[in-house]
C-alpha cells in the first residue's frame, strides 16, 4: 500500500499545523522540540499527539520522519510566517489516509525556492549551493538533521518553503532519494539562472 501522501493531503496537514502553531503555544512548543531529531528521541514524545492522527497505518521510516519534521519546521517558523496553503482550509485528520486523488496545483520544491532566493540576491549562491548538495547526499536520518539549517536560511530572509511539496518529497526519500535530490538540484539551478518561468515542477507521486 502506498503511504506517500498526495499533495492534497499534505496541504491539509500543513494547514492544520499552521493554525495549531498559531493558536496553541503548548502544542507549538512540543512540535518545535523535535526539530532535527529522530522520531524516537525522547524530546519528540509530546509531538505524537499532534502527528499520529495524520500518519498512514504503516508509514515507513521516511514517511514517518517527514510528518514529524515538517511539523517541527512549521512550529519553528517566526509568528506570521508559518505558511499553509491558500487553496485549502485546516481540517480534521482524514479518516482514510491513503488513496486520495492527486491535486494538479503547481508546486515548488525547496531547491526551486532556494534558487529563486539566490536569483533575487537574498542568499549567497556559494553557501546555499554547498548546503543543498550536502543535504541531497544524506540518508533519512542525516536529511532531517540537516534540513533545519537549510530552512533557517530561508526564514532569515522571510521566505517560506512550499510545505506540502516538502512533505511529499521527504516521504519519497527512502524509496526515491536520487530522483528527489535530482529534482531539487535541477530546480535550484533552473530558478537561479531564470531559464524558465516554472521554477518548481509538480511533485512526482507515482
Short mmCIF file of C-alpha atoms in Angstrom, two decimals:
data_model
loop_
_atom_site.label_atom_id
_atom_site.label_comp_id
_atom_site.label_asym_id
_atom_site.label_seq_id
_atom_site.Cartn_x
_atom_site.Cartn_y
_atom_site.Cartn_z
CA UNK A 1 0.00 0.00 0.00
CA UNK A 2 1.35 3.40 -0.95
CA UNK A 3 1.82 5.54 2.17
CA UNK A 4 3.21 8.56 0.29
CA UNK A 5 0.76 11.44 0.86
CA UNK A 6 -0.88 13.16 -2.07
CA UNK A 7 -0.28 16.89 -2.34
CA UNK A 8 -3.91 17.43 -1.29
CA UNK A 9 -3.44 15.52 1.96
CA UNK A 10 -0.09 17.22 2.53
CA UNK A 11 -1.71 20.64 2.10
CA UNK A 12 -4.44 19.80 4.61
CA UNK A 13 -1.85 18.63 7.13
CA UNK A 14 0.16 21.81 6.66
CA UNK A 15 -2.91 24.00 7.10
CA UNK A 16 -3.82 22.13 10.28
CA UNK A 17 -0.28 22.55 11.65
CA UNK A 18 -0.14 26.23 10.74
CA UNK A 19 -3.36 27.01 12.55
CA UNK A 20 -2.36 24.93 15.57
CA UNK A 21 1.06 26.60 15.77
CA UNK A 22 -0.63 29.99 15.63
CA UNK A 23 -3.27 29.30 18.28
CA UNK A 24 -1.80 26.72 20.67
CA UNK A 25 1.58 27.73 22.19
CA UNK A 26 1.85 24.46 24.13
CA UNK A 27 1.48 22.29 21.05
CA UNK A 28 3.76 24.60 19.08
CA UNK A 29 6.47 24.19 21.71
CA UNK A 30 6.03 20.41 21.75
CA UNK A 31 6.44 20.21 17.97
CA UNK A 32 9.39 22.60 17.89
CA UNK A 33 11.35 20.46 20.37
CA UNK A 34 11.57 17.75 17.73
CA UNK A 35 13.46 19.95 15.27
CA UNK A 36 16.29 17.97 13.68
CA UNK A 37 15.71 14.96 15.97
CA UNK A 38 14.78 11.37 15.06
CA UNK A 39 11.23 10.29 15.80
CA UNK A 40 12.28 8.00 18.67
CA UNK A 41 14.12 10.80 20.51
CA UNK A 42 12.56 11.49 23.95
CA UNK A 43 12.23 15.17 23.01
CA UNK A 44 9.73 14.22 20.30
CA UNK A 45 7.30 12.36 22.59
CA UNK A 46 4.89 15.25 23.12
CA UNK A 47 4.57 15.71 19.36
CA UNK A 48 2.94 12.30 18.92
CA UNK A 49 -0.48 13.62 19.96
CA UNK A 50 -0.45 16.05 17.03
CA UNK A 51 1.20 13.95 14.33
CA UNK A 52 -0.06 10.40 14.86
CA UNK A 53 -3.69 11.05 13.79
CA UNK A 54 -2.38 12.03 10.35
CA UNK A 55 0.02 9.13 9.82
CA UNK A 56 -0.76 6.26 7.47
CA UNK A 57 -1.19 2.85 9.13
CA UNK A 58 2.27 1.61 8.12
CA UNK A 59 4.13 4.75 7.14
CA UNK A 60 7.72 3.52 6.81
CA UNK A 61 10.71 5.38 8.17
CA UNK A 62 10.94 8.16 5.58
CA UNK A 63 7.20 8.92 5.61
CA UNK A 64 7.01 8.96 9.41
CA UNK A 65 10.08 11.20 9.65
CA UNK A 66 8.62 13.54 7.02
CA UNK A 67 5.44 14.17 9.01
CA UNK A 68 7.31 14.89 12.23
CA UNK A 69 9.98 17.00 10.58
CA UNK A 70 7.56 19.23 8.67
CA UNK A 71 5.55 19.71 11.87
CA UNK A 72 8.67 20.80 13.76
CA UNK A 73 9.82 23.09 10.95
CA UNK A 74 6.46 24.85 10.75
CA UNK A 75 6.32 25.24 14.53
CA UNK A 76 9.80 26.78 14.49
CA UNK A 77 8.87 29.48 11.97
CA UNK A 78 8.50 33.08 13.17
CA UNK A 79 4.96 34.06 14.08
CA UNK A 80 3.01 35.09 11.00
CA UNK A 81 5.24 33.14 8.58
CA UNK A 82 4.35 29.53 9.28
CA UNK A 83 2.79 29.22 5.89
CA UNK A 84 -0.04 26.94 4.95
CA UNK A 85 -1.69 26.73 1.58
CA UNK A 86 -4.24 29.32 0.47
CA UNK A 87 -6.11 26.72 -1.58
CA UNK A 88 -7.05 24.60 1.47
CA UNK A 89 -8.52 25.04 4.91
CA UNK A 90 -7.40 23.39 8.13
CA UNK A 91 -9.49 20.25 8.55
CA UNK A 92 -9.73 17.39 10.99
CA UNK A 93 -7.37 14.46 10.26
CA UNK A 94 -8.75 12.39 7.37
CA UNK A 95 -10.38 9.06 8.17
CA UNK A 96 -8.71 7.33 5.21
CA UNK A 97 -5.08 8.41 4.89
CA UNK A 98 -4.33 6.78 1.54
CA UNK A 99 -5.77 6.60 -1.94
CA UNK A 100 -6.66 10.24 -2.40
CA UNK A 101 -6.82 11.78 -5.85
CA UNK A 102 -3.80 13.90 -6.63
CA UNK A 103 -4.09 17.65 -6.98
CA UNK A 104 -2.83 19.46 -10.03
CA UNK A 105 -1.80 22.63 -8.20
CA UNK A 106 1.64 23.96 -9.15
CA UNK A 107 4.24 23.09 -6.54
CA UNK A 108 7.72 24.41 -5.80
CA UNK A 109 10.49 22.22 -4.44
CA UNK A 110 12.80 23.53 -1.76
CA UNK A 111 15.51 23.60 -4.41
CA UNK A 112 13.40 25.93 -6.52
CA UNK A 113 12.70 28.19 -3.54
CA UNK A 114 16.41 28.41 -2.74
CA UNK A 115 17.24 29.10 -6.38
CA UNK A 116 14.78 31.98 -6.53
CA UNK A 117 16.29 33.43 -3.35
CA UNK A 118 19.75 33.30 -4.90
CA UNK A 119 18.49 34.81 -8.15
CA UNK A 120 16.98 37.70 -6.21
CA UNK A 121 20.23 38.25 -4.28
CA UNK A 122 18.67 37.27 -0.98
CA UNK A 123 21.05 34.37 -0.32
CA UNK A 124 24.70 33.70 -1.04
CA UNK A 125 24.89 31.32 -4.04
CA UNK A 126 28.09 29.56 -2.93
CA UNK A 127 26.87 28.88 0.60
CA UNK A 128 23.40 27.76 -0.47
CA UNK A 129 24.69 25.54 -3.26
CA UNK A 130 27.11 23.77 -0.93
CA UNK A 131 24.46 23.22 1.74
CA UNK A 132 21.91 21.93 -0.77
CA UNK A 133 24.41 19.42 -2.16
CA UNK A 134 25.20 18.31 1.40
CA UNK A 135 21.52 17.78 2.18
CA UNK A 136 20.99 15.82 -1.04
CA UNK A 137 23.73 13.34 -0.05
CA UNK A 138 22.13 12.40 3.27
CA UNK A 139 20.27 9.29 4.32
CA UNK A 140 16.92 9.73 6.08
CA UNK A 141 18.46 10.48 9.48
CA UNK A 142 21.04 12.90 8.09
CA UNK A 143 18.44 14.63 5.92
CA UNK A 144 16.26 15.54 8.87
CA UNK A 145 19.27 16.63 10.89
CA UNK A 146 20.48 18.96 8.12
CA UNK A 147 17.15 20.29 6.87
CA UNK A 148 16.51 22.82 9.69
CA UNK A 149 19.66 24.73 8.76
CA UNK A 150 18.53 24.99 5.15
CA UNK A 151 15.08 26.21 6.16
CA UNK A 152 16.59 28.72 8.62
CA UNK A 153 18.43 30.34 5.73
CA UNK A 154 15.10 30.94 4.02
CA UNK A 155 13.40 32.12 7.21
CA UNK A 156 16.15 34.67 7.80
CA UNK A 157 15.08 36.30 4.52
CA UNK A 158 11.37 35.96 5.28
CA UNK A 159 10.95 33.14 2.76
CA UNK A 160 8.85 30.02 3.30
CA UNK A 161 9.11 26.67 1.53
CA UNK A 162 6.15 25.01 -0.11
CA UNK A 163 5.49 22.84 2.94
CA UNK A 164 3.08 20.49 1.19
CA UNK A 165 5.58 19.75 -1.57
CA UNK A 166 8.34 19.35 1.01
CA UNK A 167 6.31 16.75 2.92
CA UNK A 168 5.75 14.74 -0.24
CA UNK A 169 9.41 14.95 -1.28
CA UNK A 170 10.66 13.91 2.15
CA UNK A 171 8.25 10.99 2.17
CA UNK A 172 9.89 9.64 -1.00
CA UNK A 173 13.44 9.87 0.40
CA UNK A 174 13.85 6.21 1.33
CA UNK A 175 12.42 4.85 -1.90
CA UNK A 176 13.48 7.56 -4.34
CA UNK A 177 16.18 9.75 -2.83
CA UNK A 178 18.19 10.10 -6.02
CA UNK A 179 15.14 11.18 -8.03
CA UNK A 180 14.03 13.72 -5.43
CA UNK A 181 17.57 15.07 -4.96
CA UNK A 182 17.98 15.42 -8.73
CA UNK A 183 14.73 17.37 -8.86
CA UNK A 184 15.81 19.70 -6.05
CA UNK A 185 19.14 20.42 -7.71
CA UNK A 186 17.67 20.90 -11.17
CA UNK A 187 15.02 23.24 -9.77
CA UNK A 188 17.73 25.15 -7.89
CA UNK A 189 19.89 25.78 -10.96
CA UNK A 190 16.90 26.43 -13.19
CA UNK A 191 15.48 29.04 -10.81
CA UNK A 192 18.86 30.57 -10.04
CA UNK A 193 19.57 31.07 -13.71
CA UNK A 194 15.99 32.01 -14.54
CA UNK A 195 15.85 29.64 -17.50
CA UNK A 196 12.11 29.02 -17.23
CA UNK A 197 9.05 30.62 -15.75
CA UNK A 198 8.14 27.40 -13.92
CA UNK A 199 10.70 27.08 -11.14
CA UNK A 200 9.08 24.16 -9.33
CA UNK A 201 7.99 21.06 -11.15
CA UNK A 202 4.95 19.27 -9.85
CA UNK A 203 5.83 16.53 -7.39
CA UNK A 204 6.05 13.01 -8.75
CA UNK A 205 3.79 10.93 -6.53
CA UNK A 206 3.81 7.76 -8.54
#
